[in-house]
Tab-separated table of C-alpha atoms in Angstrom:
chain	number	residue	atom	x	y	z
A	1256	MET	CA	-0.392	-2.196	20.915
A	1257	SER	CA	1.290	0.183	23.353
A	1258	ALA	CA	-0.606	2.481	25.661
A	1259	LYS	CA	0.899	5.466	23.850
A	1260	SER	CA	-0.388	4.360	20.439
A	1261	GLU	CA	-3.828	3.662	21.891
A	1262	THR	CA	-3.955	7.136	23.375
A	1263	THR	CA	-2.933	8.869	20.163
A	1264	ALA	CA	-5.495	6.854	18.202
A	1265	VAL	CA	-8.373	8.466	20.112
A	1266	PRO	CA	-9.629	11.491	18.124
A	1267	VAL	CA	-9.613	14.776	19.997
A	1268	THR	CA	-12.849	16.683	19.651
A	1269	LEU	CA	-13.775	20.236	20.556
A	1270	LEU	CA	-15.644	18.889	23.590
A	1271	ASN	CA	-12.464	17.802	25.384
A	1272	SER	CA	-10.229	20.589	24.114
A	1273	PRO	CA	-8.725	23.557	26.021
A	1274	LEU	CA	-11.048	25.869	24.066
A	1275	MET	CA	-14.112	24.089	25.429
A	1276	THR	CA	-12.672	24.217	28.939
A	1277	PHE	CA	-12.412	27.989	28.587
A	1278	PHE	CA	-15.979	28.242	27.294
A	1279	THR	CA	-17.252	26.047	30.135
A	1280	LEU	CA	-15.600	28.351	32.647
A	1281	ILE	CA	-17.255	31.402	31.092
A	1282	ALA	CA	-20.655	29.655	30.996
A	1283	ALA	CA	-20.342	28.691	34.670
A	1284	ILE	CA	-19.432	32.260	35.609
A	1285	VAL	CA	-22.412	33.639	33.663
A	1286	ILE	CA	-24.946	31.266	35.202
A	1287	GLY	CA	-23.456	31.416	38.683
A	1288	SER	CA	-23.119	35.194	38.869
A	1289	SER	CA	-26.573	35.745	37.393
A	1290	LEU	CA	-28.183	33.410	39.932
A	1291	LEU	CA	-26.519	35.341	42.721
A	1292	GLU	CA	-27.584	38.673	41.243
A	1293	PHE	CA	-31.177	37.799	40.359
A	1294	ASN	CA	-31.982	35.285	43.109
A	1295	GLU	CA	-34.702	37.507	44.565
A	1296	LEU	CA	-36.624	37.160	41.283
A	1297	LEU	CA	-36.257	33.381	41.128
A	1298	PHE	CA	-36.291	32.096	44.744
A	1299	PRO	CA	-39.194	32.055	45.347
A	1300	PRO	CA	-40.480	33.083	41.930
A	1301	LYS	CA	-42.493	36.269	41.762
A	1302	VAL	CA	-44.820	35.155	39.000
A	1303	THR	CA	-46.704	38.431	39.094
A	1304	SER	CA	-43.579	40.394	38.146
A	1305	ILE	CA	-42.855	41.332	34.548
A	1306	ARG	CA	-39.157	41.020	35.393
A	1307	PHE	CA	-39.592	37.328	36.205
A	1308	TRP	CA	-41.255	36.546	32.861
A	1309	ALA	CA	-38.596	38.501	30.973
A	1310	LEU	CA	-35.813	36.707	32.836
A	1311	MET	CA	-37.144	33.147	32.720
A	1312	PRO	CA	-36.885	32.533	28.939
A	1313	VAL	CA	-33.275	33.766	28.956
A	1314	TYR	CA	-32.411	31.100	31.541
A	1315	VAL	CA	-34.267	28.487	29.494
A	1316	VAL	CA	-32.286	29.418	26.383
A	1317	ALA	CA	-28.983	29.579	28.265
A	1318	LEU	CA	-29.337	26.151	29.873
A	1319	ASP	CA	-30.734	24.470	26.769
A	1320	ALA	CA	-28.057	26.090	24.596
A	1321	TRP	CA	-25.378	24.742	26.909
A	1322	PHE	CA	-26.592	21.177	26.372
A	1323	GLY	CA	-26.761	21.907	22.635
A	1324	VAL	CA	-23.153	23.112	22.568
A	1325	VAL	CA	-22.011	19.978	24.389
A	1326	SER	CA	-23.967	17.812	21.931
A	1327	TRP	CA	-22.570	19.196	18.677
A	1328	SER	CA	-19.055	19.849	20.013
A	1329	ARG	CA	-18.651	16.069	20.289
A	1330	ASN	CA	-18.701	15.920	16.475
A	1331	ILE	CA	-16.239	18.745	15.802
A	1332	PRO	CA	-12.613	17.580	15.544
A	1333	TYR	CA	-10.258	19.801	17.492
A	1334	THR	CA	-7.622	21.545	15.402
A	1335	ASP	CA	-5.642	24.556	16.489
A	1336	LYS	CA	-6.930	26.770	13.690
A	1337	PRO	CA	-8.093	30.402	13.751
A	1338	ILE	CA	-11.595	29.504	12.510
A	1339	LEU	CA	-12.209	27.223	15.512
A	1340	ARG	CA	-10.829	29.784	17.951
A	1341	THR	CA	-13.061	32.409	16.331
A	1342	MET	CA	-16.146	30.226	16.813
A	1343	VAL	CA	-15.377	29.692	20.504
A	1344	LEU	CA	-14.792	33.445	20.869
A	1345	PHE	CA	-18.235	34.062	19.356
A	1346	LEU	CA	-19.699	31.512	21.792
A	1347	VAL	CA	-18.164	33.418	24.693
A	1348	VAL	CA	-19.521	36.718	23.345
A	1349	THR	CA	-22.944	35.109	22.988
A	1350	TRP	CA	-22.924	34.086	26.637
A	1351	ILE	CA	-21.920	37.596	27.633
A	1352	ILE	CA	-24.929	38.810	25.621
A	1353	LEU	CA	-27.102	36.331	27.550
A	1354	LEU	CA	-25.763	37.780	30.794
A	1355	ALA	CA	-26.615	41.268	29.535
A	1356	LEU	CA	-30.112	40.053	28.640
A	1357	MET	CA	-30.543	38.752	32.170
A	1358	TYR	CA	-29.623	42.187	33.495
A	1359	PHE	CA	-31.936	43.952	31.037
A	1360	ALA	CA	-34.718	41.538	32.021
A	1361	SER	CA	-34.277	42.556	35.661
A	1362	MET	CA	-34.933	46.144	34.521
A	1363	ALA	CA	-38.034	45.209	32.501
A	1364	HIS	CA	-40.339	46.997	34.926
A	1365	ILE	CA	-38.610	50.246	33.885
A	1366	SER	CA	-38.166	49.677	30.147
A	1367	LEU	CA	-37.954	46.779	27.676
A	1368	LEU	CA	-35.918	48.725	25.127
A	1369	SER	CA	-32.469	47.269	25.882
A	1370	TYR	CA	-33.939	43.816	26.436
A	1371	LEU	CA	-35.654	43.669	23.047
A	1372	TRP	CA	-32.667	45.029	21.129
A	1373	GLY	CA	-30.473	42.572	23.032
A	1374	LEU	CA	-32.518	39.766	21.493
A	1375	VAL	CA	-31.758	41.124	18.027
A	1376	ILE	CA	-28.012	41.149	18.761
A	1377	LEU	CA	-28.269	37.620	20.168
A	1378	PHE	CA	-29.748	36.275	16.930
A	1379	VAL	CA	-27.048	38.017	14.879
A	1380	MET	CA	-24.356	36.274	16.938
A	1381	VAL	CA	-25.908	32.824	16.696
A	1382	GLN	CA	-26.182	33.218	12.922
A	1383	LEU	CA	-22.458	33.985	12.764
A	1384	ILE	CA	-21.728	30.881	14.831
A	1385	CYS	CA	-23.854	28.816	12.437
A	1386	VAL	CA	-21.861	30.085	9.451
A	1387	ILE	CA	-18.531	29.180	11.054
A	1388	ARG	CA	-19.735	25.798	12.317
A	1389	SER	CA	-21.066	24.947	8.865
A	1390	ARG	CA	-17.670	25.703	7.327
A	1391	ILE	CA	-15.936	23.452	9.862
A	1392	ILE	CA	-18.093	20.315	9.716
A	1393	LYS	CA	-20.575	20.966	6.860
A	1394	SER	CA	-23.440	20.363	9.279
A	1395	PRO	CA	-27.091	21.263	8.702
A	1396	GLU	CA	-27.712	24.569	10.394
A	1397	PRO	CA	-30.948	26.182	11.670
A	1398	TYR	CA	-30.606	29.259	9.445
A	1399	ARG	CA	-34.331	29.432	8.758
A	1400	ILE	CA	-35.209	29.187	12.448
A	1401	TYR	CA	-32.706	31.822	13.541
A	1402	THR	CA	-33.587	34.109	10.637
A	1403	SER	CA	-37.327	33.869	11.314
A	1404	CYS	CA	-36.918	34.505	15.045
A	1405	GLY	CA	-34.332	37.226	14.415
A	1406	VAL	CA	-36.533	39.104	11.962
A	1407	LEU	CA	-39.484	38.836	14.343
A	1408	SER	CA	-37.297	40.147	17.172
A	1409	LEU	CA	-36.203	43.065	14.998
A	1410	VAL	CA	-39.798	43.943	14.148
A	1411	VAL	CA	-40.789	43.793	17.822
A	1412	ALA	CA	-37.800	45.918	18.889
A	1413	ILE	CA	-38.566	48.550	16.243
A	1414	ALA	CA	-42.267	48.615	17.181
A	1415	TYR	CA	-41.430	49.065	20.860
A	1416	SER	CA	-38.866	51.783	20.074
A	1417	ILE	CA	-41.390	53.741	18.012
A	1418	TRP	CA	-44.026	53.406	20.709
A	1419	LEU	CA	-41.557	54.466	23.421
A	1420	PHE	CA	-40.108	57.505	21.664
A	1421	VAL	CA	-43.191	58.701	19.769
A	1422	TYR	CA	-46.127	57.702	21.967
A	1423	SER	CA	-44.425	57.528	25.367
A	1424	PRO	CA	-45.144	56.217	27.912
A	1425	VAL	CA	-45.810	52.593	26.974
A	1426	PRO	CA	-48.868	51.297	28.896
A	1427	ASP	CA	-48.216	48.500	31.378
A	1428	VAL	CA	-50.496	46.146	29.491
A	1429	MET	CA	-48.414	46.625	26.326
A	1430	ASN	CA	-45.212	46.010	28.236
A	1431	TRP	CA	-46.706	42.659	29.219
A	1432	VAL	CA	-47.647	41.980	25.599
A	1433	PHE	CA	-44.107	42.696	24.386
A	1434	THR	CA	-42.684	40.545	27.177
A	1435	ALA	CA	-44.987	37.692	26.170
A	1436	ILE	CA	-43.863	37.995	22.545
A	1437	ALA	CA	-40.207	37.857	23.607
A	1438	PHE	CA	-40.978	34.784	25.733
A	1439	ILE	CA	-42.623	33.056	22.767
A	1440	ILE	CA	-39.709	33.921	20.463
A	1441	LEU	CA	-37.017	32.579	22.799
A	1442	VAL	CA	-38.758	29.447	24.040
A	1443	GLY	CA	-40.395	28.815	20.668
A	1444	MET	CA	-36.997	28.919	18.980
A	1445	ARG	CA	-35.626	26.118	21.151
A	1446	VAL	CA	-38.807	24.039	20.797
A	1447	TRP	CA	-38.728	24.508	17.005
A	1448	MET	CA	-35.142	23.293	16.892
A	1449	LYS	CA	-36.012	20.230	18.966
A	1450	VAL	CA	-38.980	19.355	16.761
A	1451	ALA	CA	-36.971	19.856	13.569
A	1452	HIS	CA	-34.075	17.683	14.872
A	1453	ILE	CA	-31.655	20.165	13.312
A	1454	TRP	CA	-28.419	18.433	14.249
A	1455	ARG	CA	-29.833	14.909	14.470
A	1456	PRO	CA	-31.924	14.346	11.340
A	1457	GLU	CA	-31.806	10.589	11.927
A	1458	GLU	CA	-34.144	11.106	14.912
A	1459	LYS	CA	-36.702	12.704	12.621
A	1460	ARG	CA	-36.476	9.831	10.149
A	1461	ALA	CA	-36.807	7.280	12.940
A	1462	GLY	CA	-39.842	9.075	14.360
A	1463	SER	CA	-41.602	9.209	11.000
A	1464	GLY	CA	-41.016	5.511	10.491
A	1465	GLN	CA	-42.827	4.479	13.643
């Protein structure tokens, strides 16, 4: 068999496609620029700052989501179709939203309003990505997880908005409570997905058989 035929026999996946290269570049810019911008909150960590605890779960989600994207993009065949380009575009927009959340988190000592509503927008985007990904590879998608966390985020954002505009100012202790809820939503979402083995159900079956 010639080298040419061997090369063409290897399936091209989204992971090694030009689209993924573009997404990787955007992800690197988001993480790199945010670390430069918010380094005073992270090195060394100011654990007594509400800004630190608002910012930390966004980094956790961003880094864990990156590994998740790499994992499932290995199973998506690359085809130059609008639906695949649309999904990558939504991924890029999602990372821009994460960058905005990092900025809003750095302003948490002033107000959590933009930060909490940013979470709502984030969950809307990831639901759209799930819909497109499901159409491409018919994969199981964490709709229930994203919907539950998204609805909870919406309730929290509405509650904070009412408190801010009707009963202003919001007491510091309540700002900490809302920040803690946001932390639980973001980190809890990723933990829930790991426990449920959303994209690798065989791991769940293997674990239950031990």
